[in-house]
Coordinates of C-alpha atoms in Angstrom, one line a residue:
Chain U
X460 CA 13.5 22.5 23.8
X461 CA 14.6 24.6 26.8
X462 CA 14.9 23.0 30.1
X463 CA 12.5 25.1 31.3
X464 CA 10.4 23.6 29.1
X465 CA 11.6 20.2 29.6
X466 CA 9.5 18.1 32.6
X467 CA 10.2 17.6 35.6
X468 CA 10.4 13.7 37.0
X469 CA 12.0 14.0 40.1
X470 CA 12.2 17.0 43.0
X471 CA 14.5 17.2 45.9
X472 CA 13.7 20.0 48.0
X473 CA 15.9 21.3 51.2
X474 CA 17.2 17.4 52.0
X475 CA 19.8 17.6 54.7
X476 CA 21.3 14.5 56.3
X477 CA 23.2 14.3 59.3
X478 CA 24.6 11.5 61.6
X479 CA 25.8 11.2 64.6
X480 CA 29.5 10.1 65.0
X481 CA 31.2 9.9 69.1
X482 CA 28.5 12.3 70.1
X483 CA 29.3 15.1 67.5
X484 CA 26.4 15.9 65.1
X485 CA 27.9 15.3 61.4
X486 CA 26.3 16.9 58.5
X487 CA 27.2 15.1 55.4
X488 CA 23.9 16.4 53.3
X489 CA 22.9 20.4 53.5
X490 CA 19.9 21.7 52.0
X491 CA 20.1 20.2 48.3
X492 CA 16.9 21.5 46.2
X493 CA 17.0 20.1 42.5
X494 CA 15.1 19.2 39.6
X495 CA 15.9 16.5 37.4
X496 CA 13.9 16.5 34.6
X497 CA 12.1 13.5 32.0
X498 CA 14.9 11.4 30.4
X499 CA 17.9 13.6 31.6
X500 CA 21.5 12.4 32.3
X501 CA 22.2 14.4 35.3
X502 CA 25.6 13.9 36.9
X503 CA 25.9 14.4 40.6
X504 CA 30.0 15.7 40.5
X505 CA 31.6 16.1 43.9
X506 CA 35.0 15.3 46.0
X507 CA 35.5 12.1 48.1
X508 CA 33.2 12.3 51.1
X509 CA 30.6 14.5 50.1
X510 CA 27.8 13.1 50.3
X511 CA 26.9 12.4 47.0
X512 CA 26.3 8.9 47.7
X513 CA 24.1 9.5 50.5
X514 CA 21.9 11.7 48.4
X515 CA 21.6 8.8 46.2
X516 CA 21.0 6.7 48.9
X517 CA 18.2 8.7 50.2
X518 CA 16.5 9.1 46.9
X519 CA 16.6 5.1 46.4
X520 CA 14.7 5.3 50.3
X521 CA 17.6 3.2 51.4
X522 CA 18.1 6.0 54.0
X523 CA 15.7 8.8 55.3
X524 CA 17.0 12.6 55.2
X525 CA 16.2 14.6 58.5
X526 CA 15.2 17.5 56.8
X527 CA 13.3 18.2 53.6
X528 CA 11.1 16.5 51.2
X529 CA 11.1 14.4 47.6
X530 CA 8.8 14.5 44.8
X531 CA 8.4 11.9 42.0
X532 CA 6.0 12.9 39.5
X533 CA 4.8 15.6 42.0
X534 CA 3.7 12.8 44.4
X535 CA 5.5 12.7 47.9
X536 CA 8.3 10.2 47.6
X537 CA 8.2 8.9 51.1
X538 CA 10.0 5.4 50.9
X539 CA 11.6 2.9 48.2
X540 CA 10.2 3.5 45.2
X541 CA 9.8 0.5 42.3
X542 CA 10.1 3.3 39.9
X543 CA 13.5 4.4 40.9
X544 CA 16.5 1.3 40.5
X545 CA 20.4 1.6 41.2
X546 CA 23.6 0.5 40.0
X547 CA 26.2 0.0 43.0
X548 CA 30.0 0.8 42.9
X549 CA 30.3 -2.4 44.4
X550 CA 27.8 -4.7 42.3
X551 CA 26.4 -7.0 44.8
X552 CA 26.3 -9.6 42.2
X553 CA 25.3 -12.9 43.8
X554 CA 28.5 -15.0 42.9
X555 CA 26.6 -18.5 43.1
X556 CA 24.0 -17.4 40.6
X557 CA 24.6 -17.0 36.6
X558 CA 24.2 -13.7 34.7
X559 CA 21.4 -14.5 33.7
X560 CA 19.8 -15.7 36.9
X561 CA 21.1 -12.2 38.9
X562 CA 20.1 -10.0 35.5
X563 CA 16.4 -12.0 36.1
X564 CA 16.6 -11.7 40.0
X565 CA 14.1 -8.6 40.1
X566 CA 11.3 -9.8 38.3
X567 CA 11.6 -13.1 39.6
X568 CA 11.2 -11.9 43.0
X569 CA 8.7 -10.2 42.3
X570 CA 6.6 -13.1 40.6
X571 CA 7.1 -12.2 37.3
X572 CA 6.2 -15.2 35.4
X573 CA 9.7 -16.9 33.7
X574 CA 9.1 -16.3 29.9
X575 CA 8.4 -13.0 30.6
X576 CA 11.4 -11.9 32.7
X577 CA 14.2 -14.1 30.4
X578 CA 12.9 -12.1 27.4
X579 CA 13.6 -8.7 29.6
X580 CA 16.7 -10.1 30.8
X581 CA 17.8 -11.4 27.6
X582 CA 16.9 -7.8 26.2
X583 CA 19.2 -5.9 28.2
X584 CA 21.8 -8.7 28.0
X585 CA 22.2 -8.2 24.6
X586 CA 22.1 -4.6 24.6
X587 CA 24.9 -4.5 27.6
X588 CA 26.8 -6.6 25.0
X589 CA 27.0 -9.5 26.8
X590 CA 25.5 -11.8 24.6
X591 CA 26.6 -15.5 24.8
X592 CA 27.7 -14.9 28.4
X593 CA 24.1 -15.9 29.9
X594 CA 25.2 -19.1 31.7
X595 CA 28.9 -17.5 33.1
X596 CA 29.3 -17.0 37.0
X597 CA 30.6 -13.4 38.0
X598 CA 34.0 -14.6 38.6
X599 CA 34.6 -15.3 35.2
X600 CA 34.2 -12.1 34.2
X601 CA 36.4 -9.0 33.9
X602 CA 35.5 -6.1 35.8
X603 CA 34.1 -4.1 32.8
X604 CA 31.3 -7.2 32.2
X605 CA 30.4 -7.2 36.1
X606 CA 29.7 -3.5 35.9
X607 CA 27.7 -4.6 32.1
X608 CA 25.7 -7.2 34.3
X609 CA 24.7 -4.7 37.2
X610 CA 23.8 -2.1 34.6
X611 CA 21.6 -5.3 32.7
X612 CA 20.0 -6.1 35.7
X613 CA 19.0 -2.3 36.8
X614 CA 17.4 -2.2 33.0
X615 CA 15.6 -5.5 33.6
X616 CA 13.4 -4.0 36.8
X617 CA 12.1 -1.6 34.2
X618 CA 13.0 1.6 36.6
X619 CA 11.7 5.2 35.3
X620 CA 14.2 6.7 37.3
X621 CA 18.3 5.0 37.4
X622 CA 20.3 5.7 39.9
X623 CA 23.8 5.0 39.2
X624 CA 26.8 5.2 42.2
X625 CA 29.9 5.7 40.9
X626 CA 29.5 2.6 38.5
X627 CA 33.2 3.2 37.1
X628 CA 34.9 3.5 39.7
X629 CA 36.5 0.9 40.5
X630 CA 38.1 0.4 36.4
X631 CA 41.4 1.2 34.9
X632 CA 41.5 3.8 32.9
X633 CA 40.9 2.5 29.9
X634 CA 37.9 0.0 30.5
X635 CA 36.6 3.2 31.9
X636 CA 36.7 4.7 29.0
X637 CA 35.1 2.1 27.0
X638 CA 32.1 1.8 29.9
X639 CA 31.2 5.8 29.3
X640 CA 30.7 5.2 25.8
X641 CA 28.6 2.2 26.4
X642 CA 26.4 3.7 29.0
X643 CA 25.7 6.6 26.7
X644 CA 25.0 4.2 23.9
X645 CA 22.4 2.1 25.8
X646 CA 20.9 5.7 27.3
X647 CA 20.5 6.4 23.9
X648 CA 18.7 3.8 22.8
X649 CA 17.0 3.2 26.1
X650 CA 16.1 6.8 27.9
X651 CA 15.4 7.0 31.2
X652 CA 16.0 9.5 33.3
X653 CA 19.5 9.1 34.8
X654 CA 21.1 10.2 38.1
X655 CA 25.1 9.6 37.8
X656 CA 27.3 9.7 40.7
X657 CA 31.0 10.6 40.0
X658 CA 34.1 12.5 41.6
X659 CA 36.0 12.2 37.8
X660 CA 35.6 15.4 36.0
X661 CA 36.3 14.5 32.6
X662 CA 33.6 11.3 33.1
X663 CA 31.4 14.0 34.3
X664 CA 32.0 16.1 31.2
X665 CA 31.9 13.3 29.0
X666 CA 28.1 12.2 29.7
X667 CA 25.9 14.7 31.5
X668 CA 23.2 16.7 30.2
X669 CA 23.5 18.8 33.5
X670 CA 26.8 18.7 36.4
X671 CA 25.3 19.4 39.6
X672 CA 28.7 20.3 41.6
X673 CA 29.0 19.4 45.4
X674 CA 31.0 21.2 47.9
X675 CA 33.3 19.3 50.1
X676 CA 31.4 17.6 53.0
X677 CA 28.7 18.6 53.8
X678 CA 27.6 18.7 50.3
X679 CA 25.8 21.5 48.9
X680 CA 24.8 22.3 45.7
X681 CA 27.7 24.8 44.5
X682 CA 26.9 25.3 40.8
X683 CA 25.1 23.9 38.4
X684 CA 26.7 23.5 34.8
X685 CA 24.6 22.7 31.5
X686 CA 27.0 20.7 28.9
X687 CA 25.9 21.4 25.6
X688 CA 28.2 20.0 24.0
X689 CA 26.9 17.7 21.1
X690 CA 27.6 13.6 21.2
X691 CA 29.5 11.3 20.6
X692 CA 31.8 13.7 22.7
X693 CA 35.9 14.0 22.3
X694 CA 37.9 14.2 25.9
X695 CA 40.3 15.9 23.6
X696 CA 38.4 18.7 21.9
X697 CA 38.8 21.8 23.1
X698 CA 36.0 23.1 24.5
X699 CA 35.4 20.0 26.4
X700 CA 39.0 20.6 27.8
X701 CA 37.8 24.3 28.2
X702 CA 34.7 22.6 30.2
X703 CA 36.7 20.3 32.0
X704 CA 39.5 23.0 33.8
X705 CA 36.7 25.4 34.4
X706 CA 35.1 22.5 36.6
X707 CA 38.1 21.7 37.7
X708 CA 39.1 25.4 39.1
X709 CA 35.9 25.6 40.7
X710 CA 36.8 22.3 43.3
X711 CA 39.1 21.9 45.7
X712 CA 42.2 20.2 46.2
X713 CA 41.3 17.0 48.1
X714 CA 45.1 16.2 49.0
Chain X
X1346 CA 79.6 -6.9 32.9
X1347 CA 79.5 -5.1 29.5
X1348 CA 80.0 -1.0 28.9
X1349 CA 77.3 0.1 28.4
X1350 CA 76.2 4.3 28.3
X1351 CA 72.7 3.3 29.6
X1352 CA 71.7 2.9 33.1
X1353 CA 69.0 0.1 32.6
X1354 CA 69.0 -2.1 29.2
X1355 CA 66.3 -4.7 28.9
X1356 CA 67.5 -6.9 26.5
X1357 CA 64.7 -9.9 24.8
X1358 CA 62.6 -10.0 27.7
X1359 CA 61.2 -13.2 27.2
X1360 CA 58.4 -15.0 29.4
X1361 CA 56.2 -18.0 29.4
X1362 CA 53.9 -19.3 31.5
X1363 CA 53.8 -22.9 30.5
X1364 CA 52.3 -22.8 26.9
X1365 CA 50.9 -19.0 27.6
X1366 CA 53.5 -16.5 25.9
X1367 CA 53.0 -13.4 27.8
X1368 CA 55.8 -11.0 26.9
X1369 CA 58.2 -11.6 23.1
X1370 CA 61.4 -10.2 23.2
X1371 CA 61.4 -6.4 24.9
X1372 CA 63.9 -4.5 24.7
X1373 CA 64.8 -1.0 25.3
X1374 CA 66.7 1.3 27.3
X1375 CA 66.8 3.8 29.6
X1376 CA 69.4 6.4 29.9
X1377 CA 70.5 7.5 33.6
X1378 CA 68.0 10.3 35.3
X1379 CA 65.2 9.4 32.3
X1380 CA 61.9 9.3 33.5
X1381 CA 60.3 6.8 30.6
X1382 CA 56.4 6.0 30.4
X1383 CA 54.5 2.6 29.9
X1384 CA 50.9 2.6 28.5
X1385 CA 49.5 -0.4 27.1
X1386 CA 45.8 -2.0 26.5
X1387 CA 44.2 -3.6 29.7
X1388 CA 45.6 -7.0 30.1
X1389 CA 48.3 -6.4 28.2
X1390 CA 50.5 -8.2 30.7
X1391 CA 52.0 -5.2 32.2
X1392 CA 51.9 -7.2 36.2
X1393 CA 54.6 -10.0 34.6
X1394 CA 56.8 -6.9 32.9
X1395 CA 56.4 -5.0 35.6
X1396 CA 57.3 -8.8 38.1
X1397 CA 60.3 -10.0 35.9
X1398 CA 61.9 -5.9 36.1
X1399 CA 61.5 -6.2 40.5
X1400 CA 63.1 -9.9 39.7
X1401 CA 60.3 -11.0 41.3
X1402 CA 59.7 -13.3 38.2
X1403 CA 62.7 -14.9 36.5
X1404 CA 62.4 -14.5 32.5
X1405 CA 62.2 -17.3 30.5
X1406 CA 64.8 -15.4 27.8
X1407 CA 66.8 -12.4 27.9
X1408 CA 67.5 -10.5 31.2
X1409 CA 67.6 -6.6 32.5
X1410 CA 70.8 -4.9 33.4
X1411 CA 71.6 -2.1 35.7
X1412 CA 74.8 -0.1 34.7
X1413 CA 76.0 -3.3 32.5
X1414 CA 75.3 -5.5 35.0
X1415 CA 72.7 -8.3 35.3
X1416 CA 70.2 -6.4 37.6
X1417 CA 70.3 -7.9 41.2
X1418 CA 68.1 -6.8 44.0
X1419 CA 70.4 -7.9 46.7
X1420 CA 73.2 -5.3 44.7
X1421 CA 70.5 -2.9 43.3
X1422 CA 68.8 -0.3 44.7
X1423 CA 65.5 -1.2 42.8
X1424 CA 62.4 0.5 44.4
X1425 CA 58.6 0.6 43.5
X1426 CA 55.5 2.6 44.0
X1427 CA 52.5 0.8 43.7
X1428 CA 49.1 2.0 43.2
X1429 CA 47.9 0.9 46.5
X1430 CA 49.6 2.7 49.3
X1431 CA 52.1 0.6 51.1
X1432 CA 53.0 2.6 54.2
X1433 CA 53.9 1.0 57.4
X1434 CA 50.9 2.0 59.6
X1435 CA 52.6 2.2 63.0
X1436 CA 55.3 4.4 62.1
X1437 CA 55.5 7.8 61.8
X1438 CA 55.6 9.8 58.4
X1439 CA 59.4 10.4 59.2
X1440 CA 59.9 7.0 60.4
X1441 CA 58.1 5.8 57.2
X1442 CA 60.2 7.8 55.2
X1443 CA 63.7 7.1 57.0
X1444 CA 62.6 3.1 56.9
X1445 CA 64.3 2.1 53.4
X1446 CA 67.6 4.0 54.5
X1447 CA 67.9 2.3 57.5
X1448 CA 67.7 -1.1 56.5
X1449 CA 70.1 -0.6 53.3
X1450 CA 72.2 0.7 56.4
X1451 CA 73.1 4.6 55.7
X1452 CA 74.9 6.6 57.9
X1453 CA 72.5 8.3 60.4
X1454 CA 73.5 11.9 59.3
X1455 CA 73.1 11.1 55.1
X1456 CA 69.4 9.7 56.3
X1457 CA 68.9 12.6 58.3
X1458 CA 69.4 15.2 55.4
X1459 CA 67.8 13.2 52.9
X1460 CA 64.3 12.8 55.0
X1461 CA 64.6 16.6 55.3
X1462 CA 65.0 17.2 52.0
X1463 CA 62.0 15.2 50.9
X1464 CA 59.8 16.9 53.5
X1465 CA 60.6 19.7 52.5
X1466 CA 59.6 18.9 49.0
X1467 CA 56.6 17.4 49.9
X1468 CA 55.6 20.4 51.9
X1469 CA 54.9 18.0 54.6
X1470 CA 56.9 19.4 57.5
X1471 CA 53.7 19.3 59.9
X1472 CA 53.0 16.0 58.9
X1473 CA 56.2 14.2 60.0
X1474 CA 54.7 13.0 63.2
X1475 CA 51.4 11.6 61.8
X1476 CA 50.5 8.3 61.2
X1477 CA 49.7 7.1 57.8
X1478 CA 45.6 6.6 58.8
X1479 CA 45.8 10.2 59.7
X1480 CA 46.5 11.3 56.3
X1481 CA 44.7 11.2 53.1
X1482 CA 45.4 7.8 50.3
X1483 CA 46.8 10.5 48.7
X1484 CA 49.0 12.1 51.0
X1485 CA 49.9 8.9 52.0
X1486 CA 51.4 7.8 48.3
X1487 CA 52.6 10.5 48.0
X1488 CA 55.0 9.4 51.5
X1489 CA 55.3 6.5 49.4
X1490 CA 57.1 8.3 46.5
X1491 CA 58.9 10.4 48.7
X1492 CA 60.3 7.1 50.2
X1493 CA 60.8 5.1 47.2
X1494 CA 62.9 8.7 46.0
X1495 CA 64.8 9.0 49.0
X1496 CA 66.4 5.5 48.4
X1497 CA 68.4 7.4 45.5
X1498 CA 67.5 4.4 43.3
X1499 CA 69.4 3.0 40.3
X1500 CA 66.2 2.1 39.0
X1501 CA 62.4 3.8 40.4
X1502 CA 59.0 1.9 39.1
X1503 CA 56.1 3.2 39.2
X1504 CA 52.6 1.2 38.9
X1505 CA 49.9 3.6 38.4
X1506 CA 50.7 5.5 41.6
X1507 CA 47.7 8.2 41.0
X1508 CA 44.8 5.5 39.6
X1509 CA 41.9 6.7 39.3
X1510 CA 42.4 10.1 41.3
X1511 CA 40.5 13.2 39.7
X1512 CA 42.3 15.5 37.1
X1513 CA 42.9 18.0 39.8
X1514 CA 44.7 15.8 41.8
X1515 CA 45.7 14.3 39.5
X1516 CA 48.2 17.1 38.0
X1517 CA 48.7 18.2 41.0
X1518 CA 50.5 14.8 42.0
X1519 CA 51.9 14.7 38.7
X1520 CA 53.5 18.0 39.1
X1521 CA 55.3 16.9 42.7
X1522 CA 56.3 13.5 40.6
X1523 CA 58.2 16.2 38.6
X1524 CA 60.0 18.2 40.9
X1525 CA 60.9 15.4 42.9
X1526 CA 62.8 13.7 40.2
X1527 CA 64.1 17.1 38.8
X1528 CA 65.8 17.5 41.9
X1529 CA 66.8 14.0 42.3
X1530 CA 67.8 12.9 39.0
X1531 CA 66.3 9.4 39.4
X1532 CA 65.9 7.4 36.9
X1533 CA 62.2 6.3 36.3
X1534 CA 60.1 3.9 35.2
X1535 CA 56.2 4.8 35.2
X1536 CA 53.3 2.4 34.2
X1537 CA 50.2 3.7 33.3
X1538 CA 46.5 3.1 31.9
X1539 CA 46.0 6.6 31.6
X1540 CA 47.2 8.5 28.5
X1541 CA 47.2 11.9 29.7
X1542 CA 49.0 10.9 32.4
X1543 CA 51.8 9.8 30.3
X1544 CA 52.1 12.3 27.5
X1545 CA 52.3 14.8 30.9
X1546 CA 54.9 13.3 32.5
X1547 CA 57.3 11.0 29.9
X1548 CA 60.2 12.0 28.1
X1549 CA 59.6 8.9 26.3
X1550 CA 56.4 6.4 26.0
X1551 CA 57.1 3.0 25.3
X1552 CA 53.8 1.5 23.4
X1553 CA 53.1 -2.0 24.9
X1554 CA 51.0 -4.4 22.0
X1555 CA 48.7 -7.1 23.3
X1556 CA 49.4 -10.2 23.9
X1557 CA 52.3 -11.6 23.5
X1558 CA 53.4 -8.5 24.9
X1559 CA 56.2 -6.3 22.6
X1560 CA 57.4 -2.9 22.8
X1561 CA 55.0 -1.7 19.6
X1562 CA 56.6 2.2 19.0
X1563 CA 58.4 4.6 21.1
X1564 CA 57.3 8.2 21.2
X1565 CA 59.6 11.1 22.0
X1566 CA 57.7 13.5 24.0
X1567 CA 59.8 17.1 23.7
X1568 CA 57.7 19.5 25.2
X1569 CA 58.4 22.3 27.6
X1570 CA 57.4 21.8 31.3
X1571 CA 55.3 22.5 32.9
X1572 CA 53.2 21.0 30.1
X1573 CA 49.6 22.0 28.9
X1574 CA 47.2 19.4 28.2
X1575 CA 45.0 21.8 25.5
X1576 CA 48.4 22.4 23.7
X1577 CA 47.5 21.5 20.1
X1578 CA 51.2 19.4 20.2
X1579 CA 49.9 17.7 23.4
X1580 CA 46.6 16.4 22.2
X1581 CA 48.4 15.7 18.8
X1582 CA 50.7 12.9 21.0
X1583 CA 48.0 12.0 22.9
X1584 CA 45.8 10.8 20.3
X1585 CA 48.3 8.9 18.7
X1586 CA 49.6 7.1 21.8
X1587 CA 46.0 6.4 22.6
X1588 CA 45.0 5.3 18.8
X1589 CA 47.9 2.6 19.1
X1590 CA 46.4 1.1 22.1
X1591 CA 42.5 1.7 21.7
X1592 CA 40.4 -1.4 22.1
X1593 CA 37.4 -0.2 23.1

């Protein structure tokens, strides 16, 4: 199937963001229009600063753009959406509360009755691998597990749409690594329609469907890259390294 | 002291911390102007290796040696890079850069040419009168390294200066790594997570195992410079480095 074909969740159209900083107007967002379509793994690729995050932001409603308009499911997306959940860089895990009380925290704010939301939690628990690790605190875990926890937990609200900020970032090498090929496992067995934040190339190469490629602040939309490459996919074979430097020439140097 | 033809010699690094055996018995050496590379799985207790070479920890067995002599930082020129920039905020880039030199005492004209030089290599010339918040992270390690070079160390460590900086970068910072200590001739010592990184810049990669921490293989990495990562040899050494130390 074509992505033509394919359907369309989520519609960004013309969204431009700007702040003001000591009285200068500061564009960090410039007329982004995009698609993402039903059960993609779209990865957002840009330099430090911008404005990927803020686009992410702003189609979470966590901030408002000044110019343009969102569509989920055709319908105006006006405001925070229960549909649409996020993974943070920086988890926000609550530090007094188990993993299994902050992967339950969701539903149970929202009145979910308890049954109901341990068998969710426990659910993506186990599928984030973190079986047997219900009752530890988030300072007993390694960075890999927190990011495992805040990935459970965005599962557990049962979102259409995930959001996902630059979940990896703050890993070694190595655990970061081992966090792409679990994220693409549990997409796998678990669709939804993802939106990946990243400014690593080769993470970018390794799991999208689509790369939409930002310019330098403000961010535009500078090319869009299908990756066909089939999965489980090799950092070392050569197309993806031919995939990878052709990205790569197309950004600049952030020095 | 004994003769020795090698620059650095770590001889049965040995450390415990009460009854948890971190590192058992490395040793290896390093040859003077080498520029050596150390991968190993996460957790592998790289921090204490990398603590007992500054002599920041003292080894429970076996000891490091600089030119035959037990290594000694008050004697030593030791320097590190770590992977969070450690600039001095309210001084300059040159001042930043003369620092080290000044306190191990030089003579005002050696300092002089050697900040020049490293400028110059850095391609920082309008730069020298910023402050380190007025540059980049990685602009500013990349002061760092210049610094850490300039000391003309016996020995230069290296913590995963370029962490999780993007590929282009990323080479880009590896290539400057590489001039600088072609034209040096320092002797290096370069930790890193990041395979790639180490098959790109090594002349040797020493395999770290898990816990208790050993030296696991050495790879000889003879390839012309500048490297290229799709080279078929390249991705052959890659794999295997990254084979020995896969977890995930």
């Amino acid at each position: 199937m074509s992505m033509d074909e394919k359907k369309i969740r989520l519609r960004l159209e013309h969204i431009s963001q700007s702040y003001v900083v000591k009285n200068e107007v500061r564009c960090a967002v410039d007329d982004v229009t995009l698609d993402v379509y039903d059960n993609e793994f779209l990865v957002v690729l840009g330099p430090g600063h911008c404005g990927k995050s803020v686009l992410l932001n702003i189609i979470a409603g966590i901030e408002k753009p000044v110019a343009g308009q969102m569509f989920l499911d055709g319908g105006r997306l006006l405001k925070s959406d229960e549909r649409i959940g996020m993974v943070f860089q920086k988890l926000a895990l609550m530090p007094w509360k188990t993993v299994m009380a902050n992967v339950e925290f969701g539903p149970e704010v929202r009145g979910v009755a308890k049954g109901e939301r341990r068998a969710a939690a426990q659910k993506y628990i186990d599928l984030v691998g973190l079986t047997g690790f219900e009752k530890a605190y988030p300072n007993e875990l390694s960075g890999g597990m927190k990011q495992r926890v805040g990935i459970a937990r965005a599962y557990t609200n049962n979102p259409e749409i995930l959001l996902m900020d630059e979940p990896f970032g703050q890993l070694d090498a190595q655990t970061r690594y081992a966090m792409q090929e679990e994220i693409m496992k549990i997409w796998e067995m678990e669709k939804r329609t993802l939106v990946f934040v990243t400014n690593n190339i080769e993470e970018a190469v390794y799991l999208g469907d689509r790369i939409v490629l930002l310019t330098r602040c403000p961010g535009r939309v500078k090319q869009v890259y299908p990756i066909g490459l089939p999965r489980p996919r090799d950092t070392v074979d050569p197309q993806f390294l031919r995939i990878r430097k052709e990205i790569s020439q197309n950004t600049d140097l952030a020095l | 002291m004994k003769e020795t033809k090698y620059k650095v010699e770590v001889d049965s690094l040995t450390k415990y911390f009460g009854s948890l055996h971190v590192l058992d018995n490395i040793s290896f050496q390093v040859r003077n102007g080498e520029f050596i590379c150390v991968v190993g799985p996460t957790g592998c207790g790289k921090t204490t290796f990398l603590n007992l070479l500054t002599r920041i920890y003292q080894p429970t067995r076996g000891d490091l040696y600089i030119d035959g002599q037990s290594a000694n930082p008050k004697k030593h020129n030791i320097a590190f890079v770590f992977q969070e920039p450690s600039s001095i905020p309210w001084m300059t880039v040159e001042k930043n850069l003369r620092f080290g030199m000044e306190i191990k005492k030089l003579p005002k004209a050696e300092i002089d040419g050697r900040v020049e030089r490293i400028i110059k290599l850095l391609g920082l010339q309008d730069f020298r009168d910023s402050y380190p918040h007025q540059l980049s992270v990685s602009s500013e390690q990349r002061i760092i390294i210049g610094r850490a070079f300039a000391m003309n160390p016996d020995l230069l460590l290296m913590d995963e200066p370029y962490g999780q900086m993007d590929v282009k970068l990323r080479f880009y910072l590896e290539d400057e790594v590489i001039r600088l200590w072609q034209e040096l001739g320092s002797t290096v010592v370069f930790i890193t997570h990041n395979i790639e990184e180490a098959v790109y810049l090594a002349q040797r990669i020493l395999i770290m195992s898990n816990k208790p921490t050993t030296i696991k293989e050495e790879v000889s990495v003879d390839l012309p410079r500048p490297r290229d990562v799709a080279d078929p040899r390249f991705i052959e050494i890659r794999k295997h480095v990254t084979d020995q130390i896969k977890w995930w």
